[in-house]
């Protein structure tokens, strides 16, 4: 597949256990001819809601559509401002722009999560929502965010695309905001075998509206109540996700073990040149990725790891406000000091659930070889 000794991730391995299930699944589904929505989607929604701690889950076509539909369902309109972060995957802002709303970026702390203390300074008369991102599967300050949102009458839509099964202060991500949005892209946990996403909420009225909006605004076969979109989850993806849901918590725990091993190696180095991601006593992290901060010469460390066959990467080297697409927002270098500094320091080590102990050791050995010892 590639020249890596330890790849950034190995999707073939992650999906191996689904092959038998697939064989049994597809024949009856082909027989029924039910490919979009239907029973398989209903069963997936029920199971996802149960496991994510919400009362409702609405399957949609991608994480991006999940965010756009949730915002729209909560009343965000063209011309509104929506506060989010610029160190996420570009889709978080793209979903806001898709509605004709303007993304407003709040800086993050050294932990890469939205800095709740700076949030209020970004709220104007036009602000109608806030979209925090639980980046890397590390949960943002849910309670702090919800109290600011409530004080200003804002909708809170959590981008949980990297954080299924993460918790903070006893709350699962996606359950403190008005809605929680998950991407089920193959790289996410759980990952489908194509595009897919889901919105969770405990507001039955919102869930019902999302079911209409995802399906062309149709309230029944022949009645279009409002303009919607084609953002449905297809039945094959929903069925494929069931065995992935089954193993999700076990896989989260395995990633936590890998993360703990990396942390021990980095803390053992003791010179502080490479800082492991911060953890909190009140949080359960999902460890979608293990991202360290390299105080200087990040790119030299990246090159040295590549030389040793280690699939380290940078997520994401260019913050959203500095992307060509964001030029119209008029935000230059200096607008978000911590976001910009971190973009030059972050480095992602391979951290996936089917990594072998040998692979984890190879990464640890490479780090010990490359980094100065204490
Ligand atoms: C993957 C991801 C998305 C977008 O999800 P898609 O399913 O690719 O549309 C949005 N936000 C974050 C933080 C993501 O990681």
Short mmCIF file of C-alpha atoms and ligand atoms in Angstrom, two decimals:
data_model
loop_
_atom_site.label_atom_id
_atom_site.label_comp_id
_atom_site.label_asym_id
_atom_site.label_seq_id
_atom_site.Cartn_x
_atom_site.Cartn_y
_atom_site.Cartn_z
CA UNK A 1 0.00 0.00 0.00
CA UNK A 2 2.82 2.42 0.87
CA UNK A 3 6.39 2.52 2.05
CA UNK A 4 5.51 3.20 5.70
CA UNK A 5 6.72 0.81 8.40
CA UNK A 6 3.99 2.31 10.59
CA UNK A 7 1.27 3.91 8.44
CA UNK A 8 -0.70 6.96 9.65
CA UNK A 9 -3.76 4.67 9.67
CA UNK A 10 -4.70 1.32 8.08
CA UNK A 11 -8.33 1.24 6.95
CA UNK A 12 -8.14 -2.27 5.50
CA UNK A 13 -7.23 -3.59 8.93
CA UNK A 14 -9.85 -1.47 10.67
CA UNK A 15 -12.56 -2.99 8.44
CA UNK A 16 -11.41 -6.61 8.33
CA UNK A 17 -14.03 -7.84 10.77
CA UNK A 18 -16.85 -6.44 8.61
CA UNK A 19 -16.20 -8.68 5.60
CA UNK A 20 -18.23 -11.70 6.77
CA UNK A 21 -21.02 -9.48 8.01
CA UNK A 22 -21.11 -7.80 4.57
CA UNK A 23 -21.63 -11.05 2.73
CA UNK A 24 -24.64 -11.90 4.89
CA UNK A 25 -26.03 -8.39 4.74
CA UNK A 26 -25.99 -7.46 1.10
CA UNK A 27 -27.97 -10.34 -0.41
CA UNK A 28 -31.25 -9.66 1.46
CA UNK A 29 -30.81 -5.90 1.02
CA UNK A 30 -30.45 -6.34 -2.73
CA UNK A 31 -33.55 -8.51 -2.61
CA UNK A 32 -35.60 -5.83 -0.87
CA UNK A 33 -34.27 -3.04 -3.07
CA UNK A 34 -34.18 -0.69 -0.09
CA UNK A 35 -31.09 1.46 -0.51
CA UNK A 36 -31.90 4.84 1.00
CA UNK A 37 -33.34 5.47 4.49
CA UNK A 38 -35.67 2.59 5.49
CA UNK A 39 -35.24 -0.06 8.19
CA UNK A 40 -31.45 -0.24 8.16
CA UNK A 41 -31.18 3.52 8.73
CA UNK A 42 -33.81 3.36 11.47
CA UNK A 43 -31.94 0.58 13.25
CA UNK A 44 -28.67 2.46 12.99
CA UNK A 45 -30.23 5.67 14.32
CA UNK A 46 -31.66 3.88 17.33
CA UNK A 47 -28.34 2.25 18.14
CA UNK A 48 -26.32 5.43 17.60
CA UNK A 49 -28.66 7.46 19.83
CA UNK A 50 -28.40 4.86 22.57
CA UNK A 51 -24.62 4.74 22.46
CA UNK A 52 -24.17 8.50 22.25
CA UNK A 53 -26.45 9.30 25.18
CA UNK A 54 -29.12 11.16 23.17
CA UNK A 55 -32.79 10.33 22.64
CA UNK A 56 -32.73 10.92 18.87
CA UNK A 57 -30.24 10.37 16.06
CA UNK A 58 -30.87 11.44 12.47
CA UNK A 59 -28.70 9.78 9.82
CA UNK A 60 -27.48 12.10 7.08
CA UNK A 61 -25.12 12.00 4.15
CA UNK A 62 -21.98 13.49 5.74
CA UNK A 63 -20.58 15.33 8.73
CA UNK A 64 -20.71 18.57 6.78
CA UNK A 65 -24.43 18.10 6.05
CA UNK A 66 -24.98 17.19 9.70
CA UNK A 67 -23.63 20.59 10.81
CA UNK A 68 -25.42 22.56 8.10
CA UNK A 69 -28.77 20.82 8.74
CA UNK A 70 -28.52 21.14 12.52
CA UNK A 71 -27.77 24.87 12.26
CA UNK A 72 -30.60 25.37 9.80
CA UNK A 73 -32.97 23.31 11.93
CA UNK A 74 -32.12 25.56 14.89
CA UNK A 75 -32.95 28.68 12.90
CA UNK A 76 -29.60 29.89 11.57
CA UNK A 77 -30.19 31.90 8.40
CA UNK A 78 -28.36 33.70 5.67
CA UNK A 79 -26.65 36.82 7.06
CA UNK A 80 -26.20 35.40 10.57
CA UNK A 81 -22.85 35.07 12.28
CA UNK A 82 -21.76 31.73 13.75
CA UNK A 83 -18.78 31.55 16.09
CA UNK A 84 -16.43 28.59 15.66
CA UNK A 85 -12.69 27.82 15.54
CA UNK A 86 -10.14 28.04 12.72
CA UNK A 87 -7.96 25.04 13.65
CA UNK A 88 -10.60 22.47 12.60
CA UNK A 89 -11.01 20.61 9.34
CA UNK A 90 -12.31 23.17 6.78
CA UNK A 91 -15.77 21.51 6.70
CA UNK A 92 -16.78 23.09 10.02
CA UNK A 93 -16.63 26.56 8.45
CA UNK A 94 -17.80 25.29 5.05
CA UNK A 95 -21.08 24.08 6.57
CA UNK A 96 -21.70 27.56 8.02
CA UNK A 97 -20.93 29.28 4.71
CA UNK A 98 -23.23 26.82 2.91
CA UNK A 99 -26.16 28.43 4.79
CA UNK A 100 -25.16 31.95 3.73
CA UNK A 101 -24.00 32.63 7.30
CA UNK A 102 -20.58 34.03 8.21
CA UNK A 103 -18.09 32.01 10.28
CA UNK A 104 -16.49 34.11 13.04
CA UNK A 105 -13.37 32.54 14.48
CA UNK A 106 -12.57 32.44 18.18
CA UNK A 107 -8.99 31.62 19.15
CA UNK A 108 -8.14 28.38 20.97
CA UNK A 109 -6.01 27.63 24.02
CA UNK A 110 -2.76 25.66 24.00
CA UNK A 111 -4.98 22.58 24.30
CA UNK A 112 -6.29 23.34 20.75
CA UNK A 113 -9.87 23.71 22.07
CA UNK A 114 -12.05 26.84 21.86
CA UNK A 115 -11.05 29.41 24.50
CA UNK A 116 -14.36 29.99 26.28
CA UNK A 117 -12.98 33.14 27.94
CA UNK A 118 -12.62 34.78 24.52
CA UNK A 119 -15.99 33.64 23.19
CA UNK A 120 -18.13 36.56 24.36
CA UNK A 121 -15.89 39.11 22.65
CA UNK A 122 -16.96 37.58 19.29
CA UNK A 123 -20.71 37.74 19.91
CA UNK A 124 -22.58 40.52 18.09
CA UNK A 125 -26.25 41.31 17.44
CA UNK A 126 -26.04 39.06 14.37
CA UNK A 127 -24.63 36.01 16.17
CA UNK A 128 -27.13 33.15 16.33
CA UNK A 129 -25.02 30.07 17.03
CA UNK A 130 -21.74 28.68 18.29
CA UNK A 131 -20.05 25.56 16.88
CA UNK A 132 -17.33 24.21 19.19
CA UNK A 133 -15.13 21.40 17.83
CA UNK A 134 -13.96 18.50 20.00
CA UNK A 135 -10.72 18.35 18.06
CA UNK A 136 -8.62 15.15 18.19
CA UNK A 137 -11.43 13.54 20.22
CA UNK A 138 -10.63 15.77 23.20
CA UNK A 139 -13.82 17.38 24.55
CA UNK A 140 -14.16 21.16 24.80
CA UNK A 141 -15.60 22.84 27.92
CA UNK A 142 -19.22 21.82 27.34
CA UNK A 143 -20.73 23.38 30.45
CA UNK A 144 -18.85 26.67 30.03
CA UNK A 145 -19.90 26.86 26.39
CA UNK A 146 -23.54 26.11 27.09
CA UNK A 147 -23.74 28.78 29.76
CA UNK A 148 -22.37 31.45 27.37
CA UNK A 149 -24.74 30.21 24.64
CA UNK A 150 -27.72 30.40 26.99
CA UNK A 151 -26.78 33.84 28.27
CA UNK A 152 -26.86 35.17 24.67
CA UNK A 153 -29.72 33.04 23.34
CA UNK A 154 -27.47 31.18 20.89
CA UNK A 155 -27.89 27.73 19.43
CA UNK A 156 -25.02 25.41 20.35
CA UNK A 157 -24.10 22.79 17.76
CA UNK A 158 -21.20 20.56 18.75
CA UNK A 159 -18.89 19.31 16.00
CA UNK A 160 -18.25 15.81 17.37
CA UNK A 161 -16.80 14.44 14.12
CA UNK A 162 -13.62 13.32 15.86
CA UNK A 163 -15.06 12.56 19.26
CA UNK A 164 -17.61 9.73 19.38
CA UNK A 165 -17.65 8.35 22.98
CA UNK A 166 -15.70 11.27 24.46
CA UNK A 167 -17.07 12.78 27.67
CA UNK A 168 -16.54 15.82 29.82
CA UNK A 169 -17.78 16.18 33.40
CA UNK A 170 -19.97 13.12 32.94
CA UNK A 171 -21.63 14.35 29.75
CA UNK A 172 -21.07 12.63 26.43
CA UNK A 173 -20.12 15.01 23.62
CA UNK A 174 -23.09 16.15 21.58
CA UNK A 175 -25.54 16.01 24.49
CA UNK A 176 -24.91 19.38 26.14
CA UNK A 177 -25.44 21.50 23.02
CA UNK A 178 -28.80 21.63 21.24
CA UNK A 179 -27.39 19.18 18.70
CA UNK A 180 -24.25 17.09 18.21
CA UNK A 181 -22.92 16.38 14.72
CA UNK A 182 -20.77 13.43 13.73
CA UNK A 183 -18.98 12.62 10.51
CA UNK A 184 -18.95 8.89 9.72
CA UNK A 185 -16.42 9.29 6.89
CA UNK A 186 -14.19 6.20 6.56
CA UNK A 187 -11.41 7.93 8.53
CA UNK A 188 -13.67 8.71 11.48
CA UNK A 189 -14.73 6.51 14.40
CA UNK A 190 -17.00 4.77 13.60
CA UNK A 191 -16.26 5.04 9.89
CA UNK A 192 -18.58 3.97 7.06
CA UNK A 193 -17.36 2.78 3.64
CA UNK A 194 -18.35 5.96 1.93
CA UNK A 195 -19.75 9.29 3.08
CA UNK A 196 -22.14 9.34 6.03
CA UNK A 197 -22.99 11.47 9.04
CA UNK A 198 -25.44 11.75 11.92
CA UNK A 199 -27.01 14.45 14.11
CA UNK A 200 -27.98 13.65 17.70
CA UNK A 201 -30.37 15.67 19.82
CA UNK A 202 -32.78 15.22 22.67
CA UNK A 203 -35.22 17.70 21.12
CA UNK A 204 -37.89 15.64 19.35
CA UNK A 205 -39.19 18.64 17.41
CA UNK A 206 -35.72 19.37 16.03
CA UNK A 207 -35.21 15.70 15.12
CA UNK A 208 -38.51 15.65 13.22
CA UNK A 209 -37.56 18.81 11.31
CA UNK A 210 -34.15 17.37 10.43
CA UNK A 211 -35.84 14.24 9.03
CA UNK A 212 -37.84 16.54 6.73
CA UNK A 213 -34.90 18.78 5.77
CA UNK A 214 -32.62 15.84 4.88
CA UNK A 215 -35.25 14.50 2.46
CA UNK A 216 -36.10 17.45 0.18
CA UNK A 217 -38.42 19.05 2.73
CA UNK A 218 -40.96 16.28 2.16
CA UNK A 219 -43.40 15.70 5.02
CA UNK A 220 -45.04 12.90 3.08
CA UNK A 221 -44.55 11.39 -0.32
CA UNK A 222 -46.23 14.27 -2.19
CA UNK A 223 -45.94 17.30 0.10
CA UNK A 224 -42.89 19.54 0.20
CA UNK A 225 -43.35 21.72 3.31
CA UNK A 226 -40.16 23.76 2.85
CA UNK A 227 -37.12 23.60 0.56
CA UNK A 228 -34.81 20.93 1.88
CA UNK A 229 -31.86 19.08 0.47
CA UNK A 230 -30.82 15.60 -0.48
CA UNK A 231 -28.82 14.73 2.59
CA UNK A 232 -30.05 11.22 3.36
CA UNK A 233 -28.06 8.37 4.80
CA UNK A 234 -28.11 5.33 2.57
CA UNK A 235 -29.13 1.93 3.85
CA UNK A 236 -25.93 0.08 2.93
CA UNK A 237 -23.79 2.56 4.87
CA UNK A 238 -26.14 2.39 7.86
CA UNK A 239 -25.92 -1.41 7.89
CA UNK A 240 -22.14 -1.34 7.49
CA UNK A 241 -21.87 0.96 10.47
CA UNK A 242 -23.59 -1.48 12.85
CA UNK A 243 -20.57 -3.77 13.41
CA UNK A 244 -18.38 -0.68 13.67
CA UNK A 245 -20.60 0.68 16.47
CA UNK A 246 -20.28 -2.67 18.19
CA UNK A 247 -16.50 -2.33 18.58
CA UNK A 248 -16.32 1.45 18.99
CA UNK A 249 -15.76 1.67 22.74
CA UNK A 250 -13.25 -1.16 22.75
CA UNK A 251 -11.40 0.63 19.94
CA UNK A 252 -11.49 3.93 21.77
CA UNK A 253 -9.89 2.19 24.75
CA UNK A 254 -7.16 0.69 22.57
CA UNK A 255 -6.34 4.16 21.17
CA UNK A 256 -6.19 5.44 24.75
CA UNK A 257 -3.62 2.73 25.52
CA UNK A 258 -1.52 3.74 22.50
CA UNK A 259 -1.81 7.39 23.60
CA UNK A 260 -0.69 6.51 27.13
CA UNK A 261 2.37 4.72 25.77
CA UNK A 262 3.37 7.70 23.65
CA UNK A 263 2.85 9.97 26.64
CA UNK A 264 5.13 7.86 28.81
CA UNK A 265 7.88 7.99 26.17
CA UNK A 266 7.58 11.76 25.72
CA UNK A 267 7.45 12.49 29.44
CA UNK A 268 10.49 10.25 29.91
CA UNK A 269 12.45 12.47 27.54
CA UNK A 270 12.00 15.26 30.02
CA UNK A 271 13.52 18.15 28.04
CA UNK A 272 10.09 19.54 27.12
CA UNK A 273 10.89 19.94 23.42
CA UNK A 274 7.93 17.76 22.45
CA UNK A 275 4.78 18.32 24.50
CA UNK A 276 2.14 15.55 24.65
CA UNK A 277 -1.51 16.63 24.36
CA UNK A 278 -3.00 17.78 27.68
CA UNK A 279 -5.55 15.56 29.41
CA UNK A 280 -8.10 16.51 32.06
CA UNK A 281 -9.30 14.57 35.06
CA UNK A 282 -12.92 15.40 34.17
CA UNK A 283 -12.64 14.17 30.57
CA UNK A 284 -12.73 10.90 28.67
CA UNK A 285 -10.83 11.41 25.42
CA UNK A 286 -11.64 9.50 22.23
CA UNK A 287 -8.08 9.88 20.86
CA UNK A 288 -9.09 10.31 17.24
CA UNK A 289 -5.52 11.45 16.83
CA UNK A 290 -2.51 11.91 19.06
CA UNK A 291 -1.11 15.35 18.33
CA UNK A 292 2.05 16.62 20.00
CA UNK A 293 3.45 20.14 20.04
CA UNK A 294 7.03 20.49 18.87
CA UNK A 295 8.43 23.74 20.24
CA UNK A 296 10.95 24.23 17.45
CA UNK A 297 11.84 22.52 14.20
CA UNK A 298 8.62 20.55 13.85
CA UNK A 299 9.35 19.94 10.18
CA UNK A 300 12.78 18.45 11.00
CA UNK A 301 11.14 15.96 13.39
CA UNK A 302 8.51 15.15 10.76
CA UNK A 303 11.22 14.45 8.17
CA UNK A 304 13.24 12.33 10.62
CA UNK A 305 10.16 10.22 11.43
CA UNK A 306 9.36 9.80 7.72
CA UNK A 307 12.94 8.67 7.15
CA UNK A 308 12.31 5.91 9.69
CA UNK A 309 9.07 4.88 7.96
CA UNK A 310 6.74 6.41 10.55
CA UNK A 311 3.54 7.86 9.07
CA UNK A 312 3.44 11.12 11.04
CA UNK A 313 1.38 13.93 9.50
CA UNK A 314 0.27 17.50 10.22
CA UNK A 315 -3.45 18.16 10.82
CA UNK A 316 -3.93 20.91 9.76
CA UNK A 317 -1.00 22.99 8.53
CA UNK A 318 -3.07 25.99 7.32
CA UNK A 319 -5.75 27.39 9.68
CA UNK A 320 -9.14 27.99 8.06
CA UNK A 321 -8.97 31.80 8.26
CA UNK A 322 -5.77 31.74 6.18
CA UNK A 323 -7.19 29.49 3.43
CA UNK A 324 -7.71 31.07 0.00
CA UNK A 325 -11.46 30.42 0.33
CA UNK A 326 -11.57 32.58 3.49
CA UNK A 327 -10.00 35.65 1.88
CA UNK A 328 -13.36 37.43 1.83
CA UNK A 329 -13.51 37.34 5.63
CA UNK A 330 -10.58 39.77 5.70
CA UNK A 331 -8.63 37.97 8.44
CA UNK A 332 -4.87 38.02 7.97
CA UNK A 333 -1.93 36.61 9.85
CA UNK A 334 -2.09 37.80 13.46
CA UNK A 335 -5.87 37.54 13.78
CA UNK A 336 -5.69 34.32 15.85
CA UNK A 337 -2.27 34.19 17.54
CA UNK A 338 -2.56 30.82 19.31
CA UNK A 339 -4.24 29.06 16.38
CA UNK A 340 -1.47 30.33 14.08
CA UNK A 341 1.39 29.43 16.43
CA UNK A 342 0.00 25.91 16.98
CA UNK A 343 -0.27 25.31 13.21
CA UNK A 344 3.52 25.49 13.09
CA UNK A 345 4.05 23.26 16.14
CA UNK A 346 1.59 20.37 15.80
CA UNK A 347 2.52 16.87 14.63
CA UNK A 348 0.21 13.85 14.49
CA UNK A 349 1.64 10.44 15.47
CA UNK A 350 -0.03 7.25 14.16
CA UNK A 351 -2.73 6.32 16.71
CA UNK A 352 -5.32 3.88 15.40
CA UNK A 353 -7.02 1.04 17.18
CA UNK A 354 -5.64 -1.85 15.15
CA UNK A 355 -2.02 -0.79 15.58
CA UNK A 356 0.06 -3.69 16.82
CA UNK A 357 2.26 -3.42 19.91
CA UNK A 358 5.26 -3.74 17.58
CA UNK A 359 4.11 -0.73 15.58
CA UNK A 360 3.65 1.36 18.71
CA UNK A 361 7.14 0.32 19.79
CA UNK A 362 8.58 1.29 16.38
CA UNK A 363 7.15 4.79 16.78
CA UNK A 364 8.48 4.99 20.35
CA UNK A 365 11.93 3.79 19.23
CA UNK A 366 12.00 6.33 16.41
CA UNK A 367 11.12 9.15 18.84
CA UNK A 368 13.81 8.02 21.29
CA UNK A 369 16.35 7.87 18.50
CA UNK A 370 15.53 11.27 17.03
CA UNK A 371 14.83 13.38 20.11
CA UNK A 372 17.50 14.57 22.54
CA UNK A 373 17.37 12.62 25.80
CA UNK A 374 17.11 14.39 29.14
C1 LIG B 1 -14.37 15.04 9.12
C2 LIG B 1 -14.80 16.30 9.77
C3 LIG B 1 -15.87 17.05 9.28
C4 LIG B 1 -16.57 16.77 7.97
O1 LIG B 1 -17.12 15.55 7.83
P1 LIG B 1 -17.49 14.95 6.37
O2 LIG B 1 -18.19 13.70 6.72
O3 LIG B 1 -16.22 14.75 5.65
O4 LIG B 1 -18.38 15.94 5.70
C5 LIG B 1 -16.26 18.18 10.00
N1 LIG B 1 -15.62 18.54 11.12
C6 LIG B 1 -14.57 17.85 11.61
C7 LIG B 1 -13.91 18.32 12.87
C8 LIG B 1 -14.11 16.72 10.94
O5 LIG B 1 -13.06 16.04 11.42
#
